[in-house]
XYZ file of C-alpha atoms in Angstrom:
169
model
C 100.499 105.286 39.817
C 103.756 107.309 39.878
C 105.438 106.488 42.856
C 106.605 110.270 43.400
C 102.814 111.513 43.633
C 102.267 108.802 46.354
C 105.317 109.967 48.156
C 103.936 113.605 47.821
C 100.436 112.468 49.062
C 101.963 110.884 52.103
C 104.147 113.973 52.756
C 101.021 116.074 52.514
C 98.960 113.878 54.889
C 101.927 113.858 57.544
C 101.892 117.920 57.476
C 98.037 117.940 57.574
C 97.925 115.546 60.459
C 100.871 117.381 62.214
C 99.085 120.831 61.838
C 95.612 119.820 62.973
C 96.342 119.666 66.786
C 98.299 122.989 66.767
C 95.418 124.635 64.494
C 92.864 123.456 66.812
C 94.839 124.941 69.834
C 96.206 128.192 68.625
C 94.725 131.511 67.252
C 98.156 132.469 65.368
C 97.011 131.471 61.817
C 93.591 132.902 62.258
C 94.492 136.768 62.813
C 92.079 137.621 60.024
C 89.104 136.011 61.681
C 86.580 137.165 64.465
C 86.569 135.488 67.972
C 83.148 133.709 67.086
C 84.855 132.500 63.870
C 87.847 131.307 65.330
C 85.859 129.465 68.028
C 83.722 127.828 64.995
C 86.818 126.994 62.985
C 88.383 125.478 65.960
C 85.359 123.396 66.886
C 85.445 122.021 63.258
C 89.104 121.286 63.788
C 88.483 119.441 67.065
C 85.529 117.522 65.784
C 87.460 116.256 62.566
C 90.364 115.179 65.028
C 88.004 113.202 67.190
C 86.318 111.559 64.304
C 89.663 110.519 63.028
C 91.042 109.284 66.223
C 87.350 107.181 66.675
C 88.065 105.757 63.074
C 91.716 104.985 63.799
C 91.205 103.226 67.224
C 87.509 101.387 65.737
C 88.870 100.407 62.295
C 92.745 100.040 63.039
C 92.684 98.383 66.288
C 89.322 97.172 67.672
C 88.018 95.624 64.529
C 91.267 93.551 63.476
C 91.388 92.289 67.322
C 87.590 91.502 67.834
C 86.411 90.246 64.520
C 88.134 86.991 64.866
C 86.668 86.487 68.247
C 83.164 87.292 67.100
C 83.716 84.552 64.500
C 84.996 82.298 67.437
C 81.605 82.801 69.373
C 79.352 82.379 66.120
C 81.015 79.639 64.378
C 82.579 76.346 65.358
C 86.221 76.887 65.544
C 89.130 76.033 67.753
C 90.892 78.302 70.151
C 93.959 78.067 68.074
C 92.484 79.103 65.018
C 90.912 82.199 66.687
C 94.364 83.234 68.033
C 95.899 82.845 64.512
C 93.366 84.957 63.156
C 93.794 87.590 65.761
C 97.389 87.376 64.910
C 96.406 88.008 61.267
C 94.196 90.819 62.655
C 97.297 92.331 64.126
C 99.428 92.162 60.986
C 96.306 93.540 58.995
C 96.258 96.482 61.569
C 99.364 98.060 60.303
C 97.583 98.602 57.070
C 94.227 99.496 58.556
C 95.453 101.955 60.916
C 96.532 104.572 58.479
C 93.568 103.767 55.981
C 91.369 104.327 58.998
C 92.784 107.661 59.996
C 92.390 108.782 56.395
C 88.658 107.553 56.399
C 88.070 109.409 59.522
C 89.682 112.602 58.389
C 88.067 112.386 54.995
C 84.572 111.862 56.678
C 85.015 114.705 59.011
C 85.897 117.140 56.299
C 83.059 115.950 54.354
C 80.776 117.521 56.968
C 82.905 120.607 57.795
C 81.439 124.051 57.065
C 82.592 125.869 54.031
C 84.023 128.630 55.805
C 86.210 126.060 57.610
C 87.139 124.544 54.307
C 88.252 127.969 53.080
C 90.444 128.524 56.608
C 94.128 127.663 56.555
C 93.610 124.143 57.665
C 90.778 123.505 55.364
C 93.239 124.599 52.291
C 95.893 122.221 53.772
C 93.109 119.303 53.309
C 92.116 120.682 49.836
C 95.817 120.516 48.907
C 96.036 117.071 50.233
C 93.276 115.967 47.961
C 94.294 117.898 45.093
C 91.875 120.461 44.766
C 91.054 124.176 45.308
C 87.216 123.910 45.028
C 85.066 123.087 48.116
C 82.566 121.085 46.306
C 85.121 118.905 44.510
C 86.705 118.432 47.763
C 83.503 117.154 49.328
C 83.139 114.772 46.466
C 86.574 113.296 46.923
C 85.806 113.086 50.702
C 82.627 111.078 49.911
C 84.374 108.629 47.464
C 87.540 108.212 49.852
C 85.187 107.653 53.162
C 82.905 105.203 50.912
C 85.882 103.211 49.521
C 87.904 103.027 52.538
C 84.729 101.920 54.541
C 84.158 99.418 51.894
C 87.701 97.918 52.676
C 86.910 97.789 56.457
C 83.819 95.613 55.460
C 85.651 93.620 52.943
C 88.155 92.752 55.774
C 85.408 91.715 58.093
C 83.921 89.291 55.270
C 87.582 88.176 54.413
C 88.193 87.255 58.154
C 84.602 85.289 58.274
C 85.183 83.610 55.001
C 88.783 82.572 55.860
C 88.941 78.742 56.109
C 91.818 77.401 58.070
C 93.060 74.120 56.549
C 94.635 71.765 59.002
C 96.274 68.692 57.616
C 94.698 65.461 58.866
C 96.327 63.949 61.894
């Protein structure tokens, strides 16, 4: 993968996230739409933001911190091992947070209305995923959501399968 394309992707995603809140609150970019259409578009934008925040908190914070403690309750394991896995979870959360945010945004855009996808905010998303076609954007959103959800599930299995080896003594 070309590192310059990755930089461009990160740059577009940051712009997308920065514009999300302002789009959901203002009518400035929507002067060509009726009041009902503006309300619908802003409702869709707020829903996408809520889904993204939920995924960020659930997948980026709650999951990495609670999974080791669930394992502690289910399997015989020392408190020290559970604390070490929780620390590992906090380290993993650095990577899981942006991934969870992206998963939430792609899942939210997957179910957004076609009118929303053609709006200024929706076109920013389609620019981010690299297409101008609404159907292609939905296919990409479904793939991204599924793959990133699979990574979160893989993380859970990794934590449950992780065997902490202690030297005898």
